[in-house]
mmCIF file of C-alpha atoms in Angstrom:
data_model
loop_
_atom_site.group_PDB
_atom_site.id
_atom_site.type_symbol
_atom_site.label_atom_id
_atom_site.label_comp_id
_atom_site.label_asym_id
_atom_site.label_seq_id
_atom_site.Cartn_x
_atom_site.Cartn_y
_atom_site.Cartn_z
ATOM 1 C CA UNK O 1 -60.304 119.863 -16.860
ATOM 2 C CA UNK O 2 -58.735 122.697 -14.619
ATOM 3 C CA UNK O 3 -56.587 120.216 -12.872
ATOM 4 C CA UNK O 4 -55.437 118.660 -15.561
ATOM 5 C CA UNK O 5 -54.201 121.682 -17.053
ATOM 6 C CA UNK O 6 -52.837 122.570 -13.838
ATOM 7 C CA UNK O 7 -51.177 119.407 -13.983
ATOM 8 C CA UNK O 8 -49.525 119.484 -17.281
ATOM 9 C CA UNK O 9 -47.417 122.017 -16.592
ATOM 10 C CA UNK O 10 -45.494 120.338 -13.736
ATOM 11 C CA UNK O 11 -45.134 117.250 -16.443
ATOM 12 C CA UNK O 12 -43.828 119.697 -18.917
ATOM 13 C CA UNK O 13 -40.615 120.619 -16.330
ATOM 14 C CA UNK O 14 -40.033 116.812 -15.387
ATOM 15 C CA UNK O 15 -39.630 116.461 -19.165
ATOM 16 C CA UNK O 16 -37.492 119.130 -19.385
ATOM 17 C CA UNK O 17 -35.018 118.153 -16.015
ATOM 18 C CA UNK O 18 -34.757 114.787 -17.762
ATOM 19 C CA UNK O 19 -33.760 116.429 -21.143
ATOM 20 C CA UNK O 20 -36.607 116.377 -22.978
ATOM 21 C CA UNK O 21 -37.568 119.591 -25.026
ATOM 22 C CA UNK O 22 -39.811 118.968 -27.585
ATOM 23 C CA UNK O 23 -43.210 116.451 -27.545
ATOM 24 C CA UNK O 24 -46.147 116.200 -29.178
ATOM 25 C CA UNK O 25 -49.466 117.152 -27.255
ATOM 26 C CA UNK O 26 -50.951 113.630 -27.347
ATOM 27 C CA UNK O 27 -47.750 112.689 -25.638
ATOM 28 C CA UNK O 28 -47.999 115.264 -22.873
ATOM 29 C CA UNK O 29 -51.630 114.251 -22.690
ATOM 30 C CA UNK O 30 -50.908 110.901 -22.166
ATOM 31 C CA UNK O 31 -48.464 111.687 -19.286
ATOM 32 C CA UNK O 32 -50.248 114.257 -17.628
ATOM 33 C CA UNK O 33 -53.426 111.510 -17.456
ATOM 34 C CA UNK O 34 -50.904 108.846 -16.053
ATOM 35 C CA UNK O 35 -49.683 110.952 -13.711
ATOM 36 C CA UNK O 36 -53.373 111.965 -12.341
ATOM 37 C CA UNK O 37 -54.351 108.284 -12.250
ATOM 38 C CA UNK O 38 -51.681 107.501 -10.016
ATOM 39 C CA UNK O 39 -52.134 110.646 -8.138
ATOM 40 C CA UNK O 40 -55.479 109.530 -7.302
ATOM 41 C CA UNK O 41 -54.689 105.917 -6.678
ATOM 42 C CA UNK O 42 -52.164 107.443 -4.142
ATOM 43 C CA UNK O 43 -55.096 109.173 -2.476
ATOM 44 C CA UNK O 44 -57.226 106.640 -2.543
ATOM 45 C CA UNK O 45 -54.811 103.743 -1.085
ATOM 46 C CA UNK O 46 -53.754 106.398 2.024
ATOM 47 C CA UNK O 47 -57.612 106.693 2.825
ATOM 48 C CA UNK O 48 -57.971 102.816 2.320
ATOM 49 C CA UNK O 49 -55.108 102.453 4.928
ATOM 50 C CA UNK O 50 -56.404 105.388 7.367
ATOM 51 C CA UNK O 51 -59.958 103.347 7.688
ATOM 52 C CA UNK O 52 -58.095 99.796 8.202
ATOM 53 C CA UNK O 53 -55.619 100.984 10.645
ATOM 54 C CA UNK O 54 -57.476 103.515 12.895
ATOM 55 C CA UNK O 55 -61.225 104.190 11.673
ATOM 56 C CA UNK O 56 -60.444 107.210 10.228
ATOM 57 C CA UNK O 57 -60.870 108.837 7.214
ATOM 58 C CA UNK O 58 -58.024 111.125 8.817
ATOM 59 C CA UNK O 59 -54.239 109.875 7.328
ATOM 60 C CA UNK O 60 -50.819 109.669 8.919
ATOM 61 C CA UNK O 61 -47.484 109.389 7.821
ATOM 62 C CA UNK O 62 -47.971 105.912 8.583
ATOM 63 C CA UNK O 63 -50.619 105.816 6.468
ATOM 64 C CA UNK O 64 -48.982 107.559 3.569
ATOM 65 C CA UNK O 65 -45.707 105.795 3.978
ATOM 66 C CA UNK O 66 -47.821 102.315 3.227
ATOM 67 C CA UNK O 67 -50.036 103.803 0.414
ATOM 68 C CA UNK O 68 -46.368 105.092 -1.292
ATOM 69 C CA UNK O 69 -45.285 101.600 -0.652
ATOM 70 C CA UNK O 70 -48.408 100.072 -2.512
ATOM 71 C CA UNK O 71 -48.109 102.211 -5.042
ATOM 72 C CA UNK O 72 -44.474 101.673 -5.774
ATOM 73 C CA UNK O 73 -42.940 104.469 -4.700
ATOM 74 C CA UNK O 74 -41.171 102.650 -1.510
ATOM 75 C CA UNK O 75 -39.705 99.593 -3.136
ATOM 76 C CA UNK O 76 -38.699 96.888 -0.315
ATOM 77 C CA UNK O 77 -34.958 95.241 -0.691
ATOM 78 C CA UNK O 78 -36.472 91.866 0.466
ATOM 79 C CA UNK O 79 -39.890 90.473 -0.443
ATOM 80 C CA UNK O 80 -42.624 89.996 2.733
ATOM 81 C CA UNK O 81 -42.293 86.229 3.388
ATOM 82 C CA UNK O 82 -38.304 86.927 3.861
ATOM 83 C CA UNK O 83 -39.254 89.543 6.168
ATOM 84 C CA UNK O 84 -41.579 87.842 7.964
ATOM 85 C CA UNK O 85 -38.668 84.726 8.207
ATOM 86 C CA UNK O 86 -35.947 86.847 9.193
ATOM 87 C CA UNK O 87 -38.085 88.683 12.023
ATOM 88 C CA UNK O 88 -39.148 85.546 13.296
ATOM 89 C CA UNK O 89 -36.002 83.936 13.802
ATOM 90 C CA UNK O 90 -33.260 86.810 14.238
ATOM 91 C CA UNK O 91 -32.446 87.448 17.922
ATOM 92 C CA UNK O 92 -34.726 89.263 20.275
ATOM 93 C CA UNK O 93 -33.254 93.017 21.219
ATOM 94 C CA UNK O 94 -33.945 92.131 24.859
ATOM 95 C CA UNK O 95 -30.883 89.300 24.739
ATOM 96 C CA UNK O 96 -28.530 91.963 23.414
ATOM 97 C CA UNK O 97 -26.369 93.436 26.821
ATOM 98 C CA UNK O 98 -26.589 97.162 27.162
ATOM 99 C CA UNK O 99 -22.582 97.320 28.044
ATOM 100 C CA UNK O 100 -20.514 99.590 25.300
ATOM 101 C CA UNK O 101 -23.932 100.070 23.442
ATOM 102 C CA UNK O 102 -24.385 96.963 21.975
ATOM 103 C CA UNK O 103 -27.961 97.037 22.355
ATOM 104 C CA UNK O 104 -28.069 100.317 20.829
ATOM 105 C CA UNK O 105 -26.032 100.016 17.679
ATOM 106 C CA UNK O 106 -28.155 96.425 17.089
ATOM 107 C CA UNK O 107 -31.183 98.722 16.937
ATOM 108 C CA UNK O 108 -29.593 101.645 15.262
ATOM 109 C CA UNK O 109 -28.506 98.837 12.136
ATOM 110 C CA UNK O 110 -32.535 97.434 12.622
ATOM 111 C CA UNK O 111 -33.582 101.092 11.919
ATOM 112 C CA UNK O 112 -31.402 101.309 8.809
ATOM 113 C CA UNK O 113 -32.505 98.254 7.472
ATOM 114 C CA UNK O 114 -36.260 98.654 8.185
ATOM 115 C CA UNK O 115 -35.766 102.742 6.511
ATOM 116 C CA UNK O 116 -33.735 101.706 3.697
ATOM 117 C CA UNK O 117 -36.760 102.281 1.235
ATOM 118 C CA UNK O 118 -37.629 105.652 3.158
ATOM 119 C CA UNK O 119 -34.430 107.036 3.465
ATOM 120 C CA UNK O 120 -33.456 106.539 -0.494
ATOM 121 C CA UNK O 121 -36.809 108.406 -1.454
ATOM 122 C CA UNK O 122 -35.230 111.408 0.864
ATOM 123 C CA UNK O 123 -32.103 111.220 -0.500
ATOM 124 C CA UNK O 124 -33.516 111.444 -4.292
ATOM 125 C CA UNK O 125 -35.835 114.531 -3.222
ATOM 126 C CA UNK O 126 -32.847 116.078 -1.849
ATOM 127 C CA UNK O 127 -30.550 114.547 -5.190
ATOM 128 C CA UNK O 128 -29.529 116.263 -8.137
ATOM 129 C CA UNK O 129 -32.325 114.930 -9.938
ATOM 130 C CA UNK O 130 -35.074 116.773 -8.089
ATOM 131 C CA UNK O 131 -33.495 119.604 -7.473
ATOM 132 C CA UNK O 132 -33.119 119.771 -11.437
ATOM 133 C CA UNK O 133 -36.910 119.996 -11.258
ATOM 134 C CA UNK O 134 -37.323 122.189 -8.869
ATOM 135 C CA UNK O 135 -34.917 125.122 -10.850
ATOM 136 C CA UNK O 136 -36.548 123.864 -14.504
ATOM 137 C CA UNK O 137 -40.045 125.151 -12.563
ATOM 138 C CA UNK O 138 -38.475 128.211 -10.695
ATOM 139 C CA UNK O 139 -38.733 127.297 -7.337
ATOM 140 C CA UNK O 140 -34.510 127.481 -6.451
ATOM 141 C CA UNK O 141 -33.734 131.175 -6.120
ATOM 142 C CA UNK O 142 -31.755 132.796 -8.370
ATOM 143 C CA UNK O 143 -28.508 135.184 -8.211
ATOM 144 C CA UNK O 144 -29.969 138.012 -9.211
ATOM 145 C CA UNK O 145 -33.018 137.049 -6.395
ATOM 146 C CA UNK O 146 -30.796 136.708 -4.155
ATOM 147 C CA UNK O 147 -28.826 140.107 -4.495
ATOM 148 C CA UNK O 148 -31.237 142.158 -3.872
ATOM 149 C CA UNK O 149 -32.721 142.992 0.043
ATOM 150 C CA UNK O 150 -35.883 144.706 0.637
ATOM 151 C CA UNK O 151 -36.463 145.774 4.348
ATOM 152 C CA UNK O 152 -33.510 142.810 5.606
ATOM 153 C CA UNK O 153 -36.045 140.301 3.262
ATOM 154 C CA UNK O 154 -34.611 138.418 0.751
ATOM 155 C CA UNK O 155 -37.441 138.517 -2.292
ATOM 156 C CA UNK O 156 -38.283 134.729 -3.484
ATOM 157 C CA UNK O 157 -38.867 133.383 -6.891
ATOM 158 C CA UNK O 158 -42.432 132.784 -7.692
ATOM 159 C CA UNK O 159 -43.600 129.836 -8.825
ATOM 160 C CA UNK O 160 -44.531 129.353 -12.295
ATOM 161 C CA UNK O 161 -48.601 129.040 -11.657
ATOM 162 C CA UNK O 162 -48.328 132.800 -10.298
ATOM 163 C CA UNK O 163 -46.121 133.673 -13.071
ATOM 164 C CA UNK O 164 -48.637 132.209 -15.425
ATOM 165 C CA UNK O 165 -51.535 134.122 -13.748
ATOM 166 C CA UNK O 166 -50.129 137.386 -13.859
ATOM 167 C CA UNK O 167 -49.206 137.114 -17.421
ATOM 168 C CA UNK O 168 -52.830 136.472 -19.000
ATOM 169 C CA UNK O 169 -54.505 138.015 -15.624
ATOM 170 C CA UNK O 170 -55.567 141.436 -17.690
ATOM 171 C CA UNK O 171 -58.545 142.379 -15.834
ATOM 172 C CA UNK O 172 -57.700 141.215 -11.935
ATOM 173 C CA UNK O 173 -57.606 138.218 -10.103
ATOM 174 C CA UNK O 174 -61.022 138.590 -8.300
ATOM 175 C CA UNK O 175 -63.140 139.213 -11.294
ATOM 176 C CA UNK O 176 -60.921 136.799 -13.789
ATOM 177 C CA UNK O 177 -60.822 133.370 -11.492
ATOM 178 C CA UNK O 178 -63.504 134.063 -9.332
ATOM 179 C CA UNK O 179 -65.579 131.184 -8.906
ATOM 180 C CA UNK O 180 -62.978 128.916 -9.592
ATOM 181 C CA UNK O 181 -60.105 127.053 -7.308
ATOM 182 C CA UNK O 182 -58.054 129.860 -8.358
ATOM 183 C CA UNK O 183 -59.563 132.492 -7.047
ATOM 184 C CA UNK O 184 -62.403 133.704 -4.340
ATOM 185 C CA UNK O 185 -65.917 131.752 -4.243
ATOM 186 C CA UNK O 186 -68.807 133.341 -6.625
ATOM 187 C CA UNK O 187 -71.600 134.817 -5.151
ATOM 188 C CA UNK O 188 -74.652 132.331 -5.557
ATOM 189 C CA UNK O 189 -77.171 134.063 -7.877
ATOM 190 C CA UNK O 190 -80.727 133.103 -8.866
ATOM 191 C CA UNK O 191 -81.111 131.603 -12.199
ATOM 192 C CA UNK O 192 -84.122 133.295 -14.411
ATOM 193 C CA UNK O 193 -85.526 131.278 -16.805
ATOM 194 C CA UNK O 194 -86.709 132.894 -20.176
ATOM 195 C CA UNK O 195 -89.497 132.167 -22.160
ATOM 196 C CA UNK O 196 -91.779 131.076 -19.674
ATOM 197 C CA UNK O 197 -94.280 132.050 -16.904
ATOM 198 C CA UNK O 198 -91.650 130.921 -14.117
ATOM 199 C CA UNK O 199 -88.839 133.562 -13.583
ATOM 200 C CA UNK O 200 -87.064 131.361 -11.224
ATOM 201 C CA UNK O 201 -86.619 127.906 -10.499
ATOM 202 C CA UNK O 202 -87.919 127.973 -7.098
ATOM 203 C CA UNK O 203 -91.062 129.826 -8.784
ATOM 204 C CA UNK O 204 -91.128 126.678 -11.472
ATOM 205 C CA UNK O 205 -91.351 124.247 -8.764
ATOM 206 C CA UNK O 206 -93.988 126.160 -6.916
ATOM 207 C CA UNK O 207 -96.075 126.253 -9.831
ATOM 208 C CA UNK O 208 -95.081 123.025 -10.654
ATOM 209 C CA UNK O 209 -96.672 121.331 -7.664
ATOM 210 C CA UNK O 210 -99.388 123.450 -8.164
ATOM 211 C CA UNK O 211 -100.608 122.530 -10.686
ATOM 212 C CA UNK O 212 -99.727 118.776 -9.514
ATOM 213 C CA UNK O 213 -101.778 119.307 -6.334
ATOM 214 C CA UNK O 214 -104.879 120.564 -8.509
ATOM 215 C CA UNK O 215 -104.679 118.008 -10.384
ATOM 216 C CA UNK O 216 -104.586 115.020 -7.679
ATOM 217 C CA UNK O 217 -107.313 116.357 -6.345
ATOM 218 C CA UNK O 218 -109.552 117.024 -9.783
ATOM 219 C CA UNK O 219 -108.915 113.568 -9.907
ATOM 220 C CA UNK O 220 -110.013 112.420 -7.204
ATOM 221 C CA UNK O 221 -113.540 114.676 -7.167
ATOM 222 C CA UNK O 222 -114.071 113.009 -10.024
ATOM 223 C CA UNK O 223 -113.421 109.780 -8.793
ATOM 224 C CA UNK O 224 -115.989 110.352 -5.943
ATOM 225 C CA UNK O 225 -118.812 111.214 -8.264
ATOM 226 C CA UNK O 226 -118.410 108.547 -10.190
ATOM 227 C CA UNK O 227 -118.660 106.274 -7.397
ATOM 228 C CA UNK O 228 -121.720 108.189 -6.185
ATOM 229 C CA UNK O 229 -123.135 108.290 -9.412
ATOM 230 C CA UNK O 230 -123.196 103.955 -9.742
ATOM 231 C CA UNK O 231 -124.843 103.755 -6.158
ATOM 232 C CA UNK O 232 -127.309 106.391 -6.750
ATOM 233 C CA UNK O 233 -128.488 105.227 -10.573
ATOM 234 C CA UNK O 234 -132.021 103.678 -10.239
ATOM 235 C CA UNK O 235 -132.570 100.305 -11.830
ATOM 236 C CA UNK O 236 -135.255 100.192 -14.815
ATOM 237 C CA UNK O 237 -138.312 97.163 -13.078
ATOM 238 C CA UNK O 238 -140.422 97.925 -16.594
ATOM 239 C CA UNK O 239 -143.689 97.751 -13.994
ATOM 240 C CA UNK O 240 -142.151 93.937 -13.190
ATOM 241 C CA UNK O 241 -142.368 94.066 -8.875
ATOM 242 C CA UNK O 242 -139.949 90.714 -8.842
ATOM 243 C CA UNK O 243 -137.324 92.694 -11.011
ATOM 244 C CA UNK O 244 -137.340 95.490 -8.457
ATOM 245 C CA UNK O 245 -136.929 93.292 -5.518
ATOM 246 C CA UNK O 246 -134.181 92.022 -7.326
#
């Protein structure tokens, strides 16, 4: 639940770069869950792709760049069998002469084609569009940030997840997050159990297989005298010497 509400907020300024300033919460819900699904299916198609192309659960760019292109984000101007075709059959660079850099601008217009999808996902981050985002949540400095100078240091906007923490942060960061991904790791503490013998849970299980050992073991002493008491029971001959033979 703490991601997702660390999530909505980013959802919250896409809606309002696009022009959106007013939804209900089932909408934003909605979004926000999309928008973690396809988070995670992002993850978990870069891992998929680190494994198949070097045995590693360590990714690359390369690696990234074909889970962003599974998942949509790259989207390729011709479909695979037409790529595959046109590789096939175009001509080799090594046929190209290197006079007046003809070889050179044939694989300069190869890279363009080939980065077409890659280069228009740069261009958008770097667009109007994102950088829309990017002042709706803060993150472009402002005028008045940038007017004033502390020690030849320009001071920087802060995002709005710091903003948010230092508005309902009333009693300090370390005590208020701790234990969280927000803030430092909790000091592990032994949990005491009330209402019973055991003050601990490593004392439980001590007495717990305690009383399991005595117990194995009552059973089997009284397994062994059982036995001992069928071998050791004397048979009733009634004076009859054949019977007792027998």
């Amino acid at each position: 639940m703490l991601h997702t509400a660390l999530l909505r907020p980013t959802v919250l300024h896409i809606l309002r770069a696009a022009g959106f300033h007013s939804a209900r919460p089932s909408v934003i819900d909605v979004l926000t869950d999309i928008m973690a699904r396809y988070l995670h299916l992002l993850a978990v198609q870069t891992a998929a792709h680190a494994t198949h192309n070097h045995n590693d659960l360590e990714p690359t760019i390369t690696d990234v760049r074909l889970a962003m292109a599974d998942c949509g984000v790259f989207l390729a101007n011709t479909a695979a069998s037409e790529e595959a075709w046109r590789e096939a059959f175009r001509k080799p660079l090594e046929e190209y002469p290197e006079r007046n850099g003809i070889r050179a601008r044939e694989m300069a217009r190869r890279d363009a084609e080939d980065t077409a999808d890659v280069r228009e996902f740069i261009e958008w981050v770097k667009g109007d569009a994102h950088k829309e985002i990017r002042r709706i949540a803060g993150f472009l400095p402002t005028d008045a940030a940038q007017g004033v100078k502390m020690d030849d240091t320009r001071t920087q906007p802060e995002d709005y997840l710091t903003v948010l923490k230092k508005k309902h942060n009333k009693t300090g960061e370390e005590s208020r997050y701790q234990g969280t991904v927000l803030g430092i790791a909790a000091e592990s503490k032994p949990i005491k159990i009330e209402g019973g013998p055991a003050e601990s849970l490593a004392e439980w299980n001590r007495q717990a297989f305690e009383l399991s050992r005595k117990a194995h073991e009552k059973a089997e002493k009284n397994g062994k005298n059982d036995t001992r008491m069928e071998t050791d029971e004397p048979h009733e001959t009634n004076g009859d010497p054949m019977q007792a033979e027998q």
